[in-house]
XYZ file of C-alpha atoms in Angstrom:
680
model
C 15.963 69.727 37.883
C 18.100 66.622 37.451
C 21.650 66.498 36.177
C 23.000 63.698 33.988
C 26.285 62.392 35.391
C 27.234 60.794 32.062
C 26.427 64.037 30.232
C 28.418 66.070 32.736
C 31.413 63.804 32.285
C 31.103 63.933 28.513
C 31.101 67.756 28.597
C 34.039 67.968 30.990
C 37.245 68.995 29.256
C 40.397 67.094 30.201
C 43.320 67.371 27.754
C 45.397 64.196 27.552
C 48.436 66.269 28.555
C 46.715 66.720 31.933
C 46.626 62.980 32.548
C 47.520 63.330 36.266
C 44.931 66.019 37.004
C 42.333 63.511 38.365
C 44.975 62.244 40.817
C 45.784 65.821 41.801
C 42.085 66.447 42.482
C 42.006 63.482 44.860
C 45.161 64.664 46.615
C 43.751 68.184 46.945
C 40.631 66.743 48.546
C 42.934 65.088 51.078
C 44.701 68.376 51.841
C 41.337 70.080 52.375
C 39.996 67.218 54.486
C 43.050 67.416 56.750
C 42.711 71.200 57.005
C 39.064 70.767 57.992
C 39.935 68.113 60.570
C 42.612 70.282 62.178
C 45.331 69.027 64.482
C 48.826 67.691 63.768
C 50.429 64.463 62.601
C 48.287 63.933 59.519
C 49.397 61.743 56.606
C 48.543 61.434 52.915
C 49.567 58.213 51.225
C 49.438 57.828 47.435
C 49.715 54.316 46.021
C 50.281 53.551 42.353
C 49.064 50.193 41.068
C 50.680 48.823 37.924
C 49.862 46.424 35.155
C 52.398 43.754 34.395
C 55.318 44.817 32.196
C 56.387 42.894 29.096
C 59.758 44.617 29.251
C 61.781 43.116 32.094
C 63.346 45.813 34.216
C 60.963 48.503 32.997
C 57.987 49.458 35.206
C 54.579 48.579 33.864
C 51.924 51.187 33.049
C 49.798 52.602 35.873
C 46.290 51.159 36.036
C 45.020 52.679 39.319
C 45.838 55.201 42.032
C 44.738 55.082 45.664
C 44.866 58.203 47.853
C 44.577 57.629 51.607
C 44.386 60.440 54.167
C 43.611 60.997 57.842
C 41.297 63.934 57.237
C 37.716 64.596 58.246
C 36.302 62.095 55.740
C 32.915 61.767 54.021
C 30.748 63.256 56.749
C 27.116 63.912 55.947
C 27.973 67.470 54.894
C 30.806 66.357 52.656
C 28.725 63.534 51.222
C 25.882 65.930 50.391
C 28.367 68.172 48.624
C 29.758 65.179 46.727
C 26.262 64.339 45.440
C 25.545 67.927 44.387
C 26.607 68.945 40.892
C 28.549 72.241 40.928
C 28.465 72.242 44.697
C 29.544 75.558 46.297
C 30.565 73.787 49.520
C 34.313 74.375 49.024
C 34.053 77.546 46.981
C 35.809 79.639 49.621
C 38.834 77.329 49.331
C 38.864 77.335 45.529
C 36.655 74.264 45.073
C 34.785 74.128 41.769
C 32.625 71.090 42.469
C 33.923 69.293 39.377
C 36.873 67.203 40.536
C 34.932 63.965 40.788
C 33.858 64.278 37.138
C 37.496 64.518 36.141
C 37.968 61.193 37.955
C 35.467 59.467 35.700
C 36.782 61.249 32.616
C 40.076 59.389 32.990
C 39.058 56.312 35.045
C 36.198 53.828 34.676
C 35.181 53.956 38.347
C 36.104 55.344 41.763
C 35.975 53.243 44.934
C 35.514 55.254 48.127
C 35.834 54.016 51.699
C 35.683 56.613 54.461
C 35.879 56.141 58.205
C 34.893 59.428 59.830
C 34.176 60.654 63.320
C 30.585 61.158 64.479
C 30.115 64.715 65.803
C 30.075 64.998 69.603
C 31.026 61.303 70.055
C 34.124 59.155 70.110
C 32.676 56.689 67.617
C 33.404 56.345 63.916
C 31.111 55.609 61.014
C 32.035 54.049 57.677
C 30.671 55.116 54.305
C 31.609 52.884 51.371
C 30.493 53.173 47.729
C 31.556 53.036 44.081
C 31.188 56.131 41.928
C 30.505 55.414 38.229
C 28.973 57.247 35.283
C 25.424 56.549 36.398
C 22.527 58.705 37.550
C 21.537 56.223 40.275
C 21.689 57.595 43.816
C 24.644 56.568 45.958
C 23.932 54.663 49.202
C 23.572 57.325 51.894
C 23.560 55.214 55.015
C 26.782 55.074 57.010
C 27.527 51.984 59.080
C 29.508 51.655 62.314
C 33.242 51.468 61.756
C 35.684 49.061 63.339
C 38.567 51.546 62.930
C 40.165 53.461 65.781
C 41.153 56.545 63.727
C 39.570 58.434 60.821
C 40.841 57.376 57.418
C 39.531 57.835 53.887
C 40.708 56.079 50.746
C 39.800 57.069 47.193
C 40.803 54.491 44.600
C 40.818 55.589 40.947
C 40.449 52.370 38.921
C 40.577 51.523 35.214
C 42.808 54.141 33.619
C 41.266 54.994 30.261
C 42.950 55.589 26.907
C 44.483 58.011 25.967
C 45.249 59.144 29.524
C 46.902 55.882 30.573
C 49.335 56.189 27.653
C 50.341 59.700 28.706
C 50.889 58.852 32.374
C 54.575 58.673 33.377
C 55.664 55.245 34.590
C 58.663 56.270 36.704
C 57.723 56.922 40.316
C 60.168 59.829 40.681
C 58.635 61.611 37.676
C 55.170 61.277 39.217
C 56.640 62.602 42.481
C 58.114 65.598 40.675
C 54.773 66.308 38.946
C 52.899 66.062 42.240
C 55.234 68.457 44.000
C 55.293 70.792 41.011
C 51.517 70.958 41.058
C 51.270 71.678 44.794
C 54.503 73.617 45.340
C 53.153 76.262 47.746
C 51.560 73.589 49.947
C 54.926 71.895 50.334
C 56.392 75.149 51.607
C 54.149 74.888 54.687
C 56.299 73.200 57.399
C 53.163 72.236 59.353
C 51.543 70.424 56.432
C 50.825 66.680 56.397
C 53.398 64.014 55.683
C 53.116 62.631 52.138
C 54.361 59.430 50.577
C 54.156 58.010 47.071
C 54.664 54.278 46.590
C 54.209 51.329 44.304
C 54.894 47.643 44.946
C 58.642 48.210 44.808
C 59.492 51.685 46.146
C 58.296 54.406 48.472
C 59.171 58.114 48.136
C 58.831 60.543 51.029
C 57.517 63.528 49.095
C 58.478 66.110 51.709
C 62.038 64.796 51.775
C 62.014 64.723 47.987
C 60.882 68.358 48.022
C 63.613 69.397 50.459
C 66.329 67.651 48.478
C 65.287 68.784 45.023
C 63.238 71.974 45.375
C 63.535 73.823 48.638
C 67.267 74.434 49.100
C 67.382 77.490 46.870
C 63.685 78.438 46.919
C 63.036 82.173 46.520
C 59.978 84.380 46.650
C 59.280 87.717 44.949
C 56.268 89.972 44.558
C 55.010 92.078 41.672
C 51.793 93.830 40.700
C 49.882 94.205 37.448
C 46.898 96.494 36.966
C 46.468 96.953 40.696
C 46.535 93.189 41.394
C 49.264 91.601 43.517
C 51.118 88.424 42.554
C 53.877 86.331 44.081
C 56.510 84.345 42.225
C 58.219 81.413 43.934
C 61.405 80.238 42.250
C 62.819 76.710 42.493
C 65.920 74.997 41.125
C 65.284 71.492 39.828
C 68.354 69.286 39.701
C 69.171 65.972 38.131
C 66.579 64.477 35.786
C 63.585 66.184 37.410
C 63.064 68.560 34.487
C 64.242 69.104 30.934
C 63.463 72.828 30.546
C 62.925 76.028 32.504
C 59.231 76.548 33.223
C 56.763 79.246 34.248
C 53.686 77.944 36.090
C 50.495 79.945 36.578
C 48.639 78.639 39.631
C 45.270 79.072 41.307
C 44.473 78.069 44.886
C 48.024 76.750 45.365
C 47.750 74.498 42.301
C 49.254 74.481 38.828
C 46.864 75.479 36.023
C 48.921 76.232 32.906
C 52.642 76.166 32.143
C 54.897 77.875 29.611
C 58.524 77.308 28.662
C 60.626 80.229 29.818
C 63.009 79.856 26.865
C 60.195 81.044 24.623
C 60.473 84.478 26.246
C 64.005 84.552 27.711
C 66.561 83.236 25.234
C 69.189 82.899 27.975
C 67.119 80.079 29.460
C 67.422 77.637 26.585
C 69.965 75.508 28.453
C 70.591 74.422 32.040
C 72.104 76.911 34.450
C 75.066 76.198 36.708
C 75.302 77.387 40.316
C 78.616 78.359 41.983
C 79.179 74.706 42.907
C 78.932 73.864 39.201
C 75.743 71.907 39.795
C 73.358 72.275 36.876
C 69.650 72.921 37.305
C 66.466 73.982 35.595
C 64.423 76.832 37.043
C 60.735 76.571 37.916
C 58.758 79.764 38.546
C 55.399 79.430 40.285
C 53.047 82.454 39.980
C 50.065 82.944 42.280
C 47.603 85.685 43.127
C 44.005 86.309 44.107
C 43.291 87.453 40.560
C 44.295 84.041 39.191
C 42.282 82.311 41.932
C 39.213 84.239 40.800
C 39.726 83.619 37.088
C 40.549 79.893 36.939
C 38.006 77.899 34.923
C 35.925 75.035 36.296
C 38.246 72.287 35.063
C 41.378 74.125 36.315
C 42.897 73.906 32.851
C 42.936 77.621 31.974
C 42.022 81.142 33.070
C 39.086 83.205 31.874
C 41.243 86.167 30.915
C 42.488 87.477 27.545
C 45.814 86.158 26.293
C 46.952 89.504 24.909
C 46.620 93.098 26.084
C 43.544 95.206 25.392
C 43.599 97.168 22.154
C 44.515 100.438 23.875
C 47.516 98.803 25.545
C 48.888 96.839 22.607
C 52.071 97.856 20.889
C 51.667 99.520 17.547
C 53.179 96.472 15.897
C 50.603 94.024 17.252
C 48.048 92.734 14.813
C 44.305 92.997 15.263
C 44.176 89.216 15.512
C 45.918 89.451 18.890
C 43.175 91.600 20.371
C 40.953 90.060 23.042
C 37.220 89.955 22.640
C 35.128 92.748 24.103
C 34.138 90.313 26.850
C 37.607 90.824 28.379
C 38.065 94.493 27.429
C 38.631 95.660 31.011
C 40.659 92.653 32.209
C 44.406 92.474 32.578
C 45.844 89.907 30.187
C 47.922 86.785 30.628
C 50.664 88.581 28.688
C 50.683 91.416 31.234
C 51.004 88.905 34.093
C 53.712 87.071 32.155
C 55.667 90.297 31.625
C 55.580 90.983 35.364
C 56.624 87.414 36.130
C 59.466 87.515 33.594
C 60.803 90.680 35.213
C 60.760 88.872 38.586
C 62.451 85.809 37.072
C 65.127 88.014 35.495
C 65.806 89.646 38.854
C 65.840 86.291 40.667
C 68.351 84.822 38.189
C 70.282 88.042 37.647
C 73.723 86.687 38.531
C 73.284 83.714 36.188
C 71.885 85.779 33.323
C 74.555 88.461 33.719
C 77.260 85.804 33.414
C 75.650 84.457 30.242
C 75.354 87.972 28.804
C 79.019 88.658 29.552
C 79.968 85.597 27.506
C 77.612 86.633 24.723
C 79.005 90.181 24.648
C 82.518 88.808 24.217
C 81.364 86.559 21.366
C 79.420 89.430 19.803
C 82.426 91.773 19.997
C 84.589 89.136 18.327
C 82.017 88.526 15.585
C 81.657 92.224 14.791
C 85.432 92.716 14.712
C 86.037 89.759 12.403
C 82.871 89.321 10.339
C 80.413 92.169 10.862
C 82.100 95.574 11.192
C 78.993 97.198 9.723
C 77.246 96.492 13.035
C 79.861 98.195 15.206
C 77.548 101.139 15.847
C 75.068 98.793 17.534
C 77.475 97.855 20.320
C 76.541 100.964 22.325
C 72.967 99.625 22.366
C 73.880 96.000 23.123
C 72.131 96.131 26.486
C 68.839 96.554 24.623
C 69.132 93.365 22.583
C 71.784 91.119 24.126
C 69.024 89.087 25.801
C 67.571 88.257 22.373
C 70.710 86.415 21.270
C 70.754 82.759 22.373
C 73.680 81.454 24.425
C 76.443 79.845 22.344
C 74.922 81.512 19.290
C 76.332 80.565 15.908
C 77.607 83.218 13.512
C 74.396 82.879 11.539
C 72.286 83.487 14.648
C 74.364 86.547 15.568
C 74.096 87.909 12.038
C 70.319 87.463 12.104
C 69.990 89.141 15.500
C 72.177 92.101 14.504
C 70.459 92.520 11.157
C 67.057 92.439 12.854
C 68.198 95.009 15.422
C 69.581 97.307 12.738
C 66.375 97.074 10.719
C 64.253 97.845 13.783
C 66.373 100.906 14.562
C 66.064 102.086 10.974
C 62.272 101.748 11.117
C 62.112 103.650 14.420
C 64.304 106.403 13.006
C 62.090 106.771 9.945
C 59.023 106.996 12.158
C 60.700 109.571 14.410
C 61.806 111.579 11.380
C 58.277 111.579 10.021
C 56.940 112.782 13.387
C 59.502 115.574 13.632
C 58.739 116.783 10.126
C 54.993 116.658 10.750
C 55.255 118.520 14.072
C 56.896 121.899 13.384
C 58.318 123.692 16.393
C 55.738 125.620 18.367
C 56.597 128.908 20.018
C 56.337 127.477 23.504
C 58.415 124.310 22.999
C 61.107 125.311 20.531
C 63.902 124.082 22.795
C 62.318 120.641 23.195
C 61.707 120.370 19.446
C 65.301 121.163 18.549
C 66.578 118.760 21.201
C 64.541 116.005 19.544
C 65.798 117.091 16.136
C 69.437 117.042 17.297
C 69.094 113.533 18.758
C 67.429 112.336 15.562
C 70.280 113.699 13.445
C 72.875 112.018 15.692
C 71.075 108.673 15.579
C 70.515 108.924 11.847
C 74.217 109.595 11.288
C 75.100 106.475 13.276
C 72.739 104.286 11.281
C 74.055 105.918 8.120
C 77.552 104.855 9.117
C 76.279 101.304 9.547
C 74.709 101.322 6.087
C 77.985 102.626 4.660
C 79.889 99.883 6.482
C 77.536 97.272 5.030
C 78.207 98.636 1.553
C 81.974 98.563 2.123
C 81.785 94.941 3.297
C 79.727 94.185 0.187
C 82.487 95.667 -1.974
C 85.099 93.569 -0.201
C 83.125 90.388 -0.920
C 82.647 91.355 -4.586
C 86.381 91.932 -5.056
C 87.152 88.580 -3.419
C 84.798 86.917 -5.916
C 86.366 88.796 -8.821
C 89.838 87.661 -7.733
C 88.581 84.085 -7.536
C 87.047 84.276 -11.029
C 90.313 85.610 -12.460
C 92.433 82.838 -10.950
C 93.610 80.049 -13.247
C 92.209 76.608 -12.451
C 95.246 74.607 -11.217
C 93.837 71.357 -12.623
C 92.687 72.439 -16.092
C 94.710 75.611 -16.599
C 91.527 77.372 -17.714
C 90.200 80.749 -16.646
C 86.626 81.753 -15.955
C 84.333 82.897 -18.742
C 83.760 86.566 -19.484
C 80.071 86.173 -18.667
C 81.028 85.316 -15.077
C 82.838 88.631 -14.656
C 80.120 90.407 -16.613
C 77.391 89.096 -14.276
C 79.399 90.174 -11.256
C 79.569 93.748 -12.575
C 75.935 93.773 -13.716
C 73.461 90.887 -14.237
C 73.036 89.845 -17.876
C 69.879 90.145 -19.997
C 68.560 92.984 -17.851
C 68.314 96.762 -17.660
C 68.805 99.256 -14.859
C 65.031 99.226 -14.407
C 65.204 95.529 -13.471
C 68.214 95.350 -11.153
C 68.364 96.758 -7.582
C 71.183 99.177 -6.888
C 72.958 96.796 -4.505
C 73.368 94.262 -7.354
C 75.033 96.827 -9.628
C 78.820 96.795 -9.271
C 79.885 99.173 -12.035
C 82.267 100.793 -9.571
C 84.644 97.906 -10.290
C 85.328 99.552 -13.676
C 84.806 103.240 -12.874
C 83.038 104.891 -9.912
C 81.393 107.402 -12.269
C 79.488 104.685 -14.088
C 77.354 104.125 -10.990
C 75.540 107.400 -11.687
C 73.641 106.666 -14.871
C 70.082 107.013 -16.040
C 69.681 103.985 -18.256
C 71.673 100.796 -18.719
C 71.097 97.650 -20.726
C 73.155 94.524 -20.169
C 73.597 91.907 -22.901
C 70.467 93.124 -24.712
C 70.311 93.317 -28.530
C 70.157 96.878 -29.835
C 66.855 96.205 -31.625
C 65.388 95.284 -28.215
C 66.700 98.281 -26.279
C 63.534 100.306 -25.738
C 64.999 103.822 -26.067
C 66.351 102.912 -29.527
C 64.735 102.117 -32.837
C 67.154 100.139 -34.985
C 67.481 96.902 -36.922
C 70.934 96.187 -35.497
C 71.407 92.767 -33.927
C 74.568 93.805 -32.104
C 74.549 92.999 -28.431
C 76.748 95.318 -26.322
C 77.779 93.752 -23.055
C 76.875 97.010 -21.327
C 75.268 100.095 -22.887
C 74.851 103.172 -20.686
C 73.215 106.533 -21.261
C 74.150 109.247 -18.839
C 70.933 111.266 -18.997
C 67.240 110.384 -19.037
C 65.783 109.903 -22.463
C 63.205 112.685 -22.006
C 61.312 111.634 -18.873
C 59.321 114.874 -19.205
C 58.718 117.500 -21.854
C 61.576 119.702 -20.671
C 64.018 116.850 -19.957
C 67.544 117.162 -21.307
C 68.328 115.283 -24.526
C 70.768 112.414 -24.751
C 74.283 113.785 -24.125
C 76.653 110.809 -24.026
C 76.876 107.049 -24.163
C 79.104 104.350 -22.680
C 79.779 100.982 -24.338
C 81.574 98.249 -22.387
C 82.777 94.885 -23.708
C 84.152 91.940 -21.711
C 86.412 89.365 -23.368
C 87.318 85.933 -22.080
C 90.379 85.994 -19.826
C 93.555 84.801 -21.620
C 91.924 85.054 -25.066
C 94.612 85.413 -27.746
C 92.848 85.436 -31.144
C 90.118 87.625 -32.667
C 89.196 86.363 -36.146
C 86.730 88.994 -37.364
C 87.513 92.234 -35.553
C 89.493 93.277 -32.559
C 87.540 94.411 -29.470
C 88.165 98.149 -29.998
C 86.925 97.984 -33.603
C 83.905 96.057 -32.290
C 82.882 98.818 -29.863
C 83.457 101.468 -32.579
C 80.963 99.612 -34.804
C 78.349 99.548 -32.044
C 78.875 103.282 -31.385
C 78.050 103.989 -35.053
C 74.963 101.754 -34.946
C 73.682 103.486 -31.828
C 74.245 106.947 -33.292
C 72.460 105.981 -36.501
C 69.426 104.684 -34.651
C 66.436 106.800 -33.693
C 65.895 107.520 -30.038
C 62.585 107.508 -28.193
C 61.562 108.767 -24.769
C 59.557 106.603 -22.385
C 56.322 107.782 -23.899
C 57.498 106.571 -27.329
C 58.183 110.036 -28.826
C 61.283 110.575 -30.918
C 63.897 112.800 -29.334
C 67.013 114.473 -30.595
C 70.480 113.920 -29.219
C 72.435 116.944 -28.048
C 74.220 116.536 -31.406
C 74.688 113.717 -33.879
C 78.240 113.259 -32.713
C 77.578 112.914 -28.981
C 80.602 111.740 -26.981
C 81.128 108.011 -26.608
C 83.144 106.344 -23.876
C 84.283 102.824 -24.625
C 85.753 100.257 -22.237
C 87.209 96.949 -23.331
C 88.004 94.536 -20.513
C 90.382 91.802 -21.666
C 93.754 90.211 -21.009
C 96.624 91.921 -22.843
C 97.980 88.947 -24.761
C 100.657 89.733 -27.387
C 98.250 89.574 -30.395
C 95.837 91.930 -28.658
C 98.590 94.397 -27.734
C 99.877 94.535 -31.341
C 96.415 95.462 -32.655
C 95.918 98.141 -30.021
C 99.377 99.608 -30.539
C 98.704 99.809 -34.308
C 95.800 102.138 -33.472
C 98.160 104.515 -31.738
C 96.876 103.779 -28.243
C 98.925 104.969 -25.293
C 100.010 102.800 -22.402
C 98.774 103.560 -18.924
C 101.513 104.475 -16.430
C 101.297 101.047 -14.793
C 101.673 99.281 -18.198
C 98.505 97.282 -17.476
C 96.233 99.004 -19.992
C 95.875 101.365 -22.957
C 93.813 104.438 -23.687
C 93.177 106.692 -26.630
C 90.826 109.060 -28.426
C 89.296 108.676 -31.872
C 88.666 112.214 -33.090
C 86.647 111.114 -36.098
C 84.178 109.173 -33.919
C 84.490 111.544 -30.940
C 85.079 108.414 -28.858
C 87.409 107.990 -25.900
C 88.436 104.398 -25.230
C 90.239 102.366 -22.591
C 91.530 98.835 -22.836
C 91.791 97.478 -19.299
C 93.481 94.217 -18.441
C 91.804 92.017 -15.861
C 94.859 92.442 -13.667
C 94.447 96.218 -13.816
C 90.704 95.985 -13.295
C 91.137 94.090 -10.022
C 94.210 96.026 -8.847
C 92.689 99.459 -9.429
C 89.432 98.489 -7.706
C 91.359 97.170 -4.699
C 93.471 100.327 -4.465
C 90.466 102.638 -4.719
C 88.738 100.797 -1.892
C 91.754 99.998 0.278
C 91.334 102.976 2.609
C 87.688 102.024 3.176
C 88.627 98.438 4.007
C 91.346 99.600 6.380
C 88.903 101.842 8.256
C 86.814 98.749 8.958
C 89.885 96.600 9.694
C 89.090 94.388 6.717
C 92.008 92.480 5.141
C 93.420 93.932 1.939
C 95.211 92.011 -0.806
C 96.216 94.667 -3.312
C 97.895 93.290 -6.411
């Protein structure tokens, strides 16, 4: 059976982001050739050849690489392996038999010249050929060599698009990528000398490694699913990196990488060592399991990304599940979790310092802007890592809100479990211990919800004060609809508006507990009523359901509220109290229906009415109210009275009194949360 070289190359996967992988394959061959040759004093030289640059002072793009080593060379055995597709010759050392196809995926041809020692003699032979995308046999015959020492050069020529465009031009960046790919091999003090050069510079890669990688190198071990892994940590200084990175390796070589900041928010920025030198951290994970699972192209692992269904968290979606092919395999996520734990331990002193700074910022934020989250501070160790360093107030608010929501969900789930698992005779003590802890936790979260509501009230009163302030430029005040909408949104009913958007407590705390409310809705459009009246009460409230069931209580009282424009002085047709009296009569004269459309009776035809008029007490308004016999409130900021004929109690509340009374009622709550108070 013959194999098509061109077809094999076409079917070989090489992402453009892996543009240097063909070079790495050639360098790995050199490492293996030197290992096979044995002995000391070996050298690997890597030469980059450039095209001319149109930009003076900027290096030109790479057009070829040559890798020269002093290893065993293209002996007959190695040459046979080279000519065999999917050769198992180097399988025990992680060889996949595909590296040469990666060469031709990214380069147009490969020029090989190898001077190798003849077994059992002192002589050398030379094998020289070009490897291209052709099925023609390579010349097998080796000729006598004029060299004194073994040496093999592999020249990768004709860098193809798009790989040539992705290849770094700076020699030090290529050096960093080379070392990053082969990190464990550089840790071997007996390994070969390595140099990287172009026409202008030469870099000693081992010296480069010592200066930039090895000084603070660490090594840790961890296990996942019975498999052992090692994690080598390196600190990259200067311009060698621009992020913290986690590398998964196979056979001492990089396969895939991930940004650590994606999983550890404290690693979004550079770290600083005690000498105030900044660095990025590189974690290199290895293990026999990864060696066994790397794919043929060395671009990925044949393992599931996520955990098996039985191991996934309850919150994971079915889309994250691996296929049944990998059902018994440990996942990349499981390996990552083990590696992240090792990274966290390796960088503990740095991360602890960051968390200390974040805790101080978090404490300050909660004290000044988010007292409703104070209860979460005892759990800060559980989520402090999720808050990014130098977090803005918005980021802290989002993190705290997310944490509070998650705790609320967990509490609801725990409560449901407790209620569905009544205490058994043999574990009563355990059951009640769980119940007691649940009650304690629930109380804490309840306090947080209360604090949120108190903060909400503080914000609403600040807005009300702003709306009631005279514009210094125009001398005008806000419109009554602005205040109205703050108390309750207009053109809506209590069925339309969430509780948290209802601020009736500004007027009277008791108004919060109602059964039906319409806001700025014409009486002929209020569903519980049947009337032809076109009057439009600002707020109309019924304090009992309008017969939600057959035995429901009948209508027992109503509340009518009117807002007038701040600083209004004249009322041409009727004063505001007379206006609410008229609407009370119209409502009483209308027929009432329940939610099923059946007519219902009121408790009596003269059910109590409670009327509130919110307006500024200008002299003309006060004269009209006083003529009705209204009484002043003790603070002289309002009036109240009772109309016996209409069975209607009324209050006229100035905007000053409205704001002042609301602030006083809530002052003790604000003080408990250390919120500023500005009572009038």
